[in-house]
Short mmCIF file of C-alpha atoms and ligand atoms in Angstrom, two decimals:
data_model
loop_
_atom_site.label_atom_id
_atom_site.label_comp_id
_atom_site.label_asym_id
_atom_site.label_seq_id
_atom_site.Cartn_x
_atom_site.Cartn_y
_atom_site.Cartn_z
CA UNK A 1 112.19 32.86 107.67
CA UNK A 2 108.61 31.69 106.17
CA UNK A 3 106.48 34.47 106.95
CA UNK A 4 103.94 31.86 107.31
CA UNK A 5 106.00 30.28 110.69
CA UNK A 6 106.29 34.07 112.68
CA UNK A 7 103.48 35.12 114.59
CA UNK A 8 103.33 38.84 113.49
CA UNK A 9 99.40 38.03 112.32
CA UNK A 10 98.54 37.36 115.76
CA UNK A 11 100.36 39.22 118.15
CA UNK A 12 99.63 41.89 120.18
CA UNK A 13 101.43 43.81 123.00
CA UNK A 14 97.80 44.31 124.85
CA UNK A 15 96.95 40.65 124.60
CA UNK A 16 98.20 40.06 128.42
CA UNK A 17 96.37 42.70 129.93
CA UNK A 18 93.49 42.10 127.91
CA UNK A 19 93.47 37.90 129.07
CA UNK A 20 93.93 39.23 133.07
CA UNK A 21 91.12 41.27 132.43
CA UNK A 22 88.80 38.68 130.81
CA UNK A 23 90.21 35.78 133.05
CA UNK A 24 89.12 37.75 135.97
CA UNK A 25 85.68 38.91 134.63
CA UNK A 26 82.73 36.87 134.76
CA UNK A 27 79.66 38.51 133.68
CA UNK A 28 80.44 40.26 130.73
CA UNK A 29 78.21 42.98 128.45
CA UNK A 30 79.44 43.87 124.97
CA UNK A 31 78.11 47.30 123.39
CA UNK A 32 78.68 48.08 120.06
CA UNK A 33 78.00 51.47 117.67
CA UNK A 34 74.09 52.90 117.05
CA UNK A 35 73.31 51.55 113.10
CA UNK A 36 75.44 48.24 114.07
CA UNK A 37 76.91 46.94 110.86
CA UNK A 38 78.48 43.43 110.27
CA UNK A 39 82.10 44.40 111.47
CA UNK A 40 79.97 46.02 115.11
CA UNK A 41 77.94 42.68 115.39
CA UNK A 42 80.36 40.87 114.03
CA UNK A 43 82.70 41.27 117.06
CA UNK A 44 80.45 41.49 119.78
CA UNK A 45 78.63 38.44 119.24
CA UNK A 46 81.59 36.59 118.05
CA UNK A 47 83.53 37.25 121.58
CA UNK A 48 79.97 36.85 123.42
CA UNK A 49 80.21 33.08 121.91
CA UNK A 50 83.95 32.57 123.24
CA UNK A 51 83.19 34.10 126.40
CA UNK A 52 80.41 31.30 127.13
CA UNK A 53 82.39 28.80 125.71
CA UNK A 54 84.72 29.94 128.90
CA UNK A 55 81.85 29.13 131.35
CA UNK A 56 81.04 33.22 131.11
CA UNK A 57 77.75 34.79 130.89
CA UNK A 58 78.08 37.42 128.35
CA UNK A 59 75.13 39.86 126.87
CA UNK A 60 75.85 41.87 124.02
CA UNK A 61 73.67 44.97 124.37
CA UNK A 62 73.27 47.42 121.19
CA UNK A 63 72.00 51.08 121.33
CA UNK A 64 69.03 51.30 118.86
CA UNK A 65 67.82 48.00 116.90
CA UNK A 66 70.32 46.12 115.02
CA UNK A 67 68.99 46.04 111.07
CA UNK A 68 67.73 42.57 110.58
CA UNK A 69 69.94 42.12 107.63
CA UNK A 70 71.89 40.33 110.07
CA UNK A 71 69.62 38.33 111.55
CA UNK A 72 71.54 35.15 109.60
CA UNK A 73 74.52 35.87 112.41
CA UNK A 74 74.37 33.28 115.31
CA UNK A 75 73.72 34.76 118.46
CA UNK A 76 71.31 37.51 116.53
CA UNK A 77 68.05 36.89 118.89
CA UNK A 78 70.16 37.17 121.95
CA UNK A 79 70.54 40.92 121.26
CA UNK A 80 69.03 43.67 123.89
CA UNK A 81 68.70 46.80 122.37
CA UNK A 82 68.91 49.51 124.65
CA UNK A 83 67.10 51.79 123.42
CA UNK A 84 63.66 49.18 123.37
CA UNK A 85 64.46 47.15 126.38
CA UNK A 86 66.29 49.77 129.00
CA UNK A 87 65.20 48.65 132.18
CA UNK A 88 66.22 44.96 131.80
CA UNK A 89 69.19 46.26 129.83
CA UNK A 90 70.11 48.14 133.04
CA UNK A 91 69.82 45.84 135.36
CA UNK A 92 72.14 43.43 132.77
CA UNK A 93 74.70 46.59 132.68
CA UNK A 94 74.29 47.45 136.47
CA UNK A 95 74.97 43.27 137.18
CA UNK A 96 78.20 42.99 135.09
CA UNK A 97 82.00 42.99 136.27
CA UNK A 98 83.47 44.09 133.01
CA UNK A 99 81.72 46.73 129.74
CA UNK A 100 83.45 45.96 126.43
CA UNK A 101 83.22 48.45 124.17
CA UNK A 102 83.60 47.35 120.46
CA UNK A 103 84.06 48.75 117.08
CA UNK A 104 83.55 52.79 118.53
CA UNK A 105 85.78 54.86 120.01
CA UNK A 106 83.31 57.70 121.62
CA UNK A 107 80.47 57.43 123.18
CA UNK A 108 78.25 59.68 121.32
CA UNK A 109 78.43 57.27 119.15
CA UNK A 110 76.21 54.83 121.62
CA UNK A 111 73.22 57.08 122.16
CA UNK A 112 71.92 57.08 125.50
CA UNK A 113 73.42 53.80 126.23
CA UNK A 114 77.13 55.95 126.61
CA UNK A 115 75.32 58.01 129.42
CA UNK A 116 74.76 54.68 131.34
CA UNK A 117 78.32 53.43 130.75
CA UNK A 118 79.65 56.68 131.78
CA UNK A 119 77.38 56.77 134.90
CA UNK A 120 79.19 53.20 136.17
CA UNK A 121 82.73 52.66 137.89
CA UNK A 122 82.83 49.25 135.76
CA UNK A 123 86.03 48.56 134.05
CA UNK A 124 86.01 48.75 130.73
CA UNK A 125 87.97 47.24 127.27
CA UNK A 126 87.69 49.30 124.36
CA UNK A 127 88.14 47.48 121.26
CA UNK A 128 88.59 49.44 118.02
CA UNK A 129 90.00 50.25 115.14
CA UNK A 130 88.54 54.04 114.78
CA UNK A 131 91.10 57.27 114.65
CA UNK A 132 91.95 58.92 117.72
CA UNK A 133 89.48 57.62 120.70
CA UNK A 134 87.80 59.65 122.78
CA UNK A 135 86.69 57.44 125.37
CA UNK A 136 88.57 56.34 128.42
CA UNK A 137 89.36 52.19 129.11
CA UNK A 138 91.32 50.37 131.80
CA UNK A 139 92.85 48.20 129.08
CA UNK A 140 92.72 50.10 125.29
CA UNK A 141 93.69 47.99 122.67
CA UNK A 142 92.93 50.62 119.56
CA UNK A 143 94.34 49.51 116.63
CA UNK A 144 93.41 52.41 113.41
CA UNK A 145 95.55 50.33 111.14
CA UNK A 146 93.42 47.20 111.30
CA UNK A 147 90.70 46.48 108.58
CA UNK A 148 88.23 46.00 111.37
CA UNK A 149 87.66 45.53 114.73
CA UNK A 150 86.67 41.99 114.45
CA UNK A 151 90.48 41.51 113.19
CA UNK A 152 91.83 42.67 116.61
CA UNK A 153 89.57 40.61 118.91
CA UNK A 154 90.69 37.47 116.90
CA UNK A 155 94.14 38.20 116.73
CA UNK A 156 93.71 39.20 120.44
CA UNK A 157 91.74 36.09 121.34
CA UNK A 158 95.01 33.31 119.90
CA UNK A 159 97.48 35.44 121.18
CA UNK A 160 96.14 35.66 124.87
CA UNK A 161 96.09 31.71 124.59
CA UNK A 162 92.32 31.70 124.33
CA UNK A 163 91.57 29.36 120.94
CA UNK A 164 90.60 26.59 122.10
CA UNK A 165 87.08 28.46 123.21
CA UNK A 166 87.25 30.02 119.43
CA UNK A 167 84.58 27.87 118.26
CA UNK A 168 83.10 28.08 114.20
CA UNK A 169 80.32 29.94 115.46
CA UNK A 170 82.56 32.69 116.94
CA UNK A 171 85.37 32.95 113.76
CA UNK A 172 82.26 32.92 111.16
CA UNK A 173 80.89 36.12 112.71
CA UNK A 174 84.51 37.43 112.91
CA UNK A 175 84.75 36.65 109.44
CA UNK A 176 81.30 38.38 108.50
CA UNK A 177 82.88 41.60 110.66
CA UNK A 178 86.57 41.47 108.31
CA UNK A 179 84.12 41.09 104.71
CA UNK A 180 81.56 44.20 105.77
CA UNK A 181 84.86 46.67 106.42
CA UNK A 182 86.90 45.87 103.94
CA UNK A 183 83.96 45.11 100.75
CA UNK A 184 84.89 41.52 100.74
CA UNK A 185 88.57 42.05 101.39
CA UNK A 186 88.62 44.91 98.38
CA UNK A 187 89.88 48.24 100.29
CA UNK A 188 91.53 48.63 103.46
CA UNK A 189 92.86 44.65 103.51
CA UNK A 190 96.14 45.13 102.19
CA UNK A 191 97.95 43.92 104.67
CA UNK A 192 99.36 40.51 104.04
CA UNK A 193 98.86 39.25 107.77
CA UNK A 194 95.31 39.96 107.47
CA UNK A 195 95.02 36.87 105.06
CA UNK A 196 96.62 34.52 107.39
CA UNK A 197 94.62 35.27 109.54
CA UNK A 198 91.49 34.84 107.32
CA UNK A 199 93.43 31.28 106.02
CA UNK A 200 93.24 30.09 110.05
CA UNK A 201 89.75 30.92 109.67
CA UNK A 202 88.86 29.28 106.69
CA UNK A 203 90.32 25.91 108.12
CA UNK A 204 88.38 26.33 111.00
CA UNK A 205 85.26 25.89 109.17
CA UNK A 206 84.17 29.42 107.83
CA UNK A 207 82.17 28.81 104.82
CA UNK A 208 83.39 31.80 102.96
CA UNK A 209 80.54 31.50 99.99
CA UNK A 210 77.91 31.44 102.96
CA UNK A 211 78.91 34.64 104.47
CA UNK A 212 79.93 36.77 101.31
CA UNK A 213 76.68 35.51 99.98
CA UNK A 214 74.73 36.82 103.50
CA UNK A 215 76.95 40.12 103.26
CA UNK A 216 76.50 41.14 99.45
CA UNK A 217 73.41 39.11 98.33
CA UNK A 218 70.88 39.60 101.39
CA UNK A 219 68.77 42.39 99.52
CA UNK A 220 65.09 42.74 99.01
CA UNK A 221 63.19 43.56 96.03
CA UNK A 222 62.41 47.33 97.14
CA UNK A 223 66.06 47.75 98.39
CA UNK A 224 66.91 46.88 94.92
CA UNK A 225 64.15 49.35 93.40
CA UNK A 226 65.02 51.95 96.12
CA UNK A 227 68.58 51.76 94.31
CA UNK A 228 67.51 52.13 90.62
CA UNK A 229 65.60 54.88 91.74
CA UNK A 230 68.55 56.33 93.55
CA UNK A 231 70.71 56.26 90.96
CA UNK A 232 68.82 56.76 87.86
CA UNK A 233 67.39 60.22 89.40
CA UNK A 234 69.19 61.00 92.74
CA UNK A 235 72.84 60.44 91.83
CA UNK A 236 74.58 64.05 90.94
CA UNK A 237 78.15 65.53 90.86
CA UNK A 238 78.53 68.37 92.46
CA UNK A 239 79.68 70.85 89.54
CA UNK A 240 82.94 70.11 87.54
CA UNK A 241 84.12 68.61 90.80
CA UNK A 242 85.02 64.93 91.18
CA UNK A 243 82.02 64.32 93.76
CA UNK A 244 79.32 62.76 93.90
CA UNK A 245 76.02 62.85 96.18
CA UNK A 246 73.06 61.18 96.41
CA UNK A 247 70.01 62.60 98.70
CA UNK A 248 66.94 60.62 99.64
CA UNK A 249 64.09 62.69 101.26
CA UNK A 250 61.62 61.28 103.75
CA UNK A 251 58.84 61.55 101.40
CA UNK A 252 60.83 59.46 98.69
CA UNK A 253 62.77 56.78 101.20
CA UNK A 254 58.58 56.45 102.31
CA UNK A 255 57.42 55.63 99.17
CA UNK A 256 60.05 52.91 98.99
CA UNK A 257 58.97 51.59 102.69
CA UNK A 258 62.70 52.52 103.60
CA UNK A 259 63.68 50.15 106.92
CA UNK A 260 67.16 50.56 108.39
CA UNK A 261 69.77 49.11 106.66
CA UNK A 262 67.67 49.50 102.90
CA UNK A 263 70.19 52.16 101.88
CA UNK A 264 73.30 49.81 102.86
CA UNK A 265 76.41 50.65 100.47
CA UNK A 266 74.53 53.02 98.51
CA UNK A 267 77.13 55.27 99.05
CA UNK A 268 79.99 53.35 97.26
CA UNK A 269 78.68 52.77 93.55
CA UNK A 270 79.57 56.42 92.53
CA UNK A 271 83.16 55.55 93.46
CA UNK A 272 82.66 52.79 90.44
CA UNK A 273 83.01 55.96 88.01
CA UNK A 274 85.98 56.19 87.03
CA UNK A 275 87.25 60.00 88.24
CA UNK A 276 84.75 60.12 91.02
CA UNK A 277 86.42 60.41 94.74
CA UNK A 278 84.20 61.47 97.36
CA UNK A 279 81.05 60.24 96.93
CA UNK A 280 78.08 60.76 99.59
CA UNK A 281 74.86 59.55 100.47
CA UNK A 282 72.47 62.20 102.22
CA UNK A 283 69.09 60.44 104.51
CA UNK A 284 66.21 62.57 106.05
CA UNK A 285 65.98 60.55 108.96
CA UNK A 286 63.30 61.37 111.51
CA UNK A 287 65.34 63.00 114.58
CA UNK A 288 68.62 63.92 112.00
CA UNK A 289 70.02 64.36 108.48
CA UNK A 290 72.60 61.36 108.12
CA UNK A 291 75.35 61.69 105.86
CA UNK A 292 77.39 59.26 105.12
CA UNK A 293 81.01 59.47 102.90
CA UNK A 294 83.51 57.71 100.71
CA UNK A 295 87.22 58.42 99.10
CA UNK A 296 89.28 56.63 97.14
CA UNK A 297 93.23 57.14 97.84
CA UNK A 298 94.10 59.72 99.95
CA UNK A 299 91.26 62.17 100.27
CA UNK A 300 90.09 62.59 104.20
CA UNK A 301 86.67 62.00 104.40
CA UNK A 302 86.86 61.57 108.42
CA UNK A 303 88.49 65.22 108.52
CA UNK A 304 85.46 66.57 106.65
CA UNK A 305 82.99 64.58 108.48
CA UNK A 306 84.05 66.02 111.93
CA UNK A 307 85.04 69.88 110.35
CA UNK A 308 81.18 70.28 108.92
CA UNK A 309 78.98 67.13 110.09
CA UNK A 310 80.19 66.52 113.84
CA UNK A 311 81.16 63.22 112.70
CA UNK A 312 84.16 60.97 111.89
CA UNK A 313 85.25 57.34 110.73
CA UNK A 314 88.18 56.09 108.92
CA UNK A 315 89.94 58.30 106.14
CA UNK A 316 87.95 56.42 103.26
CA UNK A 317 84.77 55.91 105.64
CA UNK A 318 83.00 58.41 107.42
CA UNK A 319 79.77 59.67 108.62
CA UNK A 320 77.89 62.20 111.00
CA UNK A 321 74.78 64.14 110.80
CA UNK A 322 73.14 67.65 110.26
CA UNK A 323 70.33 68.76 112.83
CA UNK A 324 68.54 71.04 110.41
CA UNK A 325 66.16 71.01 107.00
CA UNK A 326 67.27 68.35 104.61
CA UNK A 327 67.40 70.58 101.79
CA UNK A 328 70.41 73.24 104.51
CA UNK A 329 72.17 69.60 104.55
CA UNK A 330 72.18 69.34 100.97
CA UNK A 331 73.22 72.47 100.19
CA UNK A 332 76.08 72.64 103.15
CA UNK A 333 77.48 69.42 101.37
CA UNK A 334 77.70 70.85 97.98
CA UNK A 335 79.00 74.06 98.84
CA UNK A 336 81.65 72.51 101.70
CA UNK A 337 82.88 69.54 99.84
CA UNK A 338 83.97 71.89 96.81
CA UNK A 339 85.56 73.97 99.70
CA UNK A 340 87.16 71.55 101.51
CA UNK A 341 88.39 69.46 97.90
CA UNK A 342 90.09 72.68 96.81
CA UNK A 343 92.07 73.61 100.19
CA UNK A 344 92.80 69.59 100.00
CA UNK A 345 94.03 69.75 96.48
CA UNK A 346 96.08 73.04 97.20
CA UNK A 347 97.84 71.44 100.67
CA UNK A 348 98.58 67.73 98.67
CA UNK A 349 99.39 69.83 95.53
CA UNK A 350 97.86 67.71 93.78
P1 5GP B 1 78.40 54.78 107.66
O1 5GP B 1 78.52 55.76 106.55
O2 5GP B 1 78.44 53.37 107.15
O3 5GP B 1 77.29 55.07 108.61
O4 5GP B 1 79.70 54.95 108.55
C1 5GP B 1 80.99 54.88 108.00
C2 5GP B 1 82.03 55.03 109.08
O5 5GP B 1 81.93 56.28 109.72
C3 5GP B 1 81.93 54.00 110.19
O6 5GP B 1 83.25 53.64 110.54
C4 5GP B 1 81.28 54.71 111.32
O7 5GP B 1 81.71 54.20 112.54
C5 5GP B 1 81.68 56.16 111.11
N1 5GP B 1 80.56 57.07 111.43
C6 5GP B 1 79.33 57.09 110.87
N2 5GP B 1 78.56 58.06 111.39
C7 5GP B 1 79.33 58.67 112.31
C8 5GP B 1 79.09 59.76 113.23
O8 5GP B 1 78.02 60.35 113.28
N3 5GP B 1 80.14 60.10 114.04
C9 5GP B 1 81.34 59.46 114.00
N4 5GP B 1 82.31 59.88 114.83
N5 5GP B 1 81.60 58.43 113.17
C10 5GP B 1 80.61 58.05 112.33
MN1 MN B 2 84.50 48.45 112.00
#
């Protein structure tokens, strides 16, 4: 059979559930992961625009400000952050039949918006394509073996019979979600279905040059200097090891006039040398120390993230955060990583 005639690329057994649930709903929030990124906004605001193209209202509510490198998405100025605008963001929460919950799996990983969420009998949707959820949904559809989550809610959207409200609006965000996760369809995208899907999208109007450009191209000038600097003087390896780490202080990401978002995929460029596999990017933020990590083949950043940072992610993508001096997290990197790499090394044996 043509691959191209099955409908692998779009099913999903959850779709049925998932269309009761939204069929039955009618005033819909969307919450998405603190530090959204284009996969988080991506989906929310995508499935906001279908759900109002259904005769829906839908708010998409974020926990701290979204970065305004995405302020090119559609639907962009229609964003509550919690963490600015609570009271009217409560009310909105308190008022709606049905949370979504898209692109996170936990709800630490929503701030103080989780405590509301948890605090309502609401039904929820979780949407997500993180490891091993901790957070409770009457319909789950978690999918760790999609590229993003922005994959899922299209694939769930044609397969529940919904397309005809997938407008261009909607799959051009969707797209912008699939590009951010997988580094413009470089790792984590190989998957052949993913690319049907992404041809469906393409004919529906995505203009493919407009979002990569958005996505890759959006810097400023002192983003761009902010890099030099971090690489000409902040890049290391940590001993003979084959990791890398870069650590920005407060004092130096202020002399850049750092903004949220400035220091966006930083952390991949030392996997562009050639026998470097973990590489990490270390922020003095003002209530944590962020860390932020990378692999290439098989090396489990999530697994350290969560054994030494209280973190997690995918196993090529991961993050969490040190509460402590910036110079404790820098040295608890070097001297765990090298840990954690040999035990690794010795249980692959490699
Ligand atoms: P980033 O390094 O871009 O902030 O995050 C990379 C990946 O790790 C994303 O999938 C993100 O959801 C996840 N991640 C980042 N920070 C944390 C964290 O503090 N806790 C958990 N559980 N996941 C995180
Ligand atoms: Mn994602």
């Amino acid at each position: 059979m043509n691959p191209l005639c099955d409908n692998t690329a779009f099913a999903d057994p959850m779709s049925l559930p998932f269309a009761e649930m939204v069929s039955k709903s009618q005033n819909i929030v969307l919450t998405c992961h603190v530090n959204a990124d284009g996969d988080a906004l991506g989906s929310t605001l995508g499935f906001r625009k279908v759900l109002i193209n259904m005769g829906k209202q839908a708010t998409v509510v974020t926990p701290d400000l979204a970065p305004t490198s995405f302020a090119w998405m559609k639907g962009y100025k229609s964003l509550i952050c919690y963490e600015r605008q609570q009271p009217e963001a409560d009310k909105i929460i308190e008022a709606a039949d049905l949370i979504v919950m898209m692109d996170y799996n936990d709800l630490g990983r929503v701030k103080t918006l989780g405590e509301k969420i948890s605090s309502l009998s609401t039904p929820r949707v979780l949407i997500d394509h993180h490891l091993d959820p901790v957070v409770n949904a009457d319909v789950m559809v978690s999918r760790p073996d999609a590229s993003a989550t922005c994959q899922i809610i299209y694939r769930l959207l044609i397969a529940a019979g919904l397309s005809q409200y997938v407008d261009q609006e909607a799959v051009t965000n969707f797209y912008a979600g699939i590009v951010t996760d997988t580094g413009g369809l470089s790792y984590n995208s190989s998957d052949p279905n993913l690319y049907i899907l992404v041809a469906e999208m393409l004919k529906m109007g995505v203009d493919k040059t407009f979002v990569h450009e958005k996505i890759f191209n959006n810097k400023s000038v002192k983003q761009i200097k902010l890099q030099g600097y971090s690489l000409g003087r902040k890049f290391h390896r940590v001993e003979k090891y084959p990791i890398a780490l870069i650590s920005l202080s407060k004092e130096e990401l202020d002399r850049f006039n750092y903004t949220t978002g400035d220091t966006e995929g930083f952390v991949n460029i030392p996997l562009q040398v050639r026998d470097i596999i973990v590489s990490c990017l270390i922020l003095e933020r003002p209530d944590c120390v962020k860390m932020s990590f990378r692999s290439k083949g098989e090396f489990p950043v999530n697994e350290y993230a969560a054994k030494y940072f209280s973190g997690g992610g995918h196993l090529n993508a991961a993050g969490g955060s040190f509460h402590g001096s910036f110079d404790d997290a820098v040295a608890l990197y070097q001297k765990s990583i090298a840990d954690f790499y040999v035990r690794w090394m010795k249980r692959t044996a490699k």
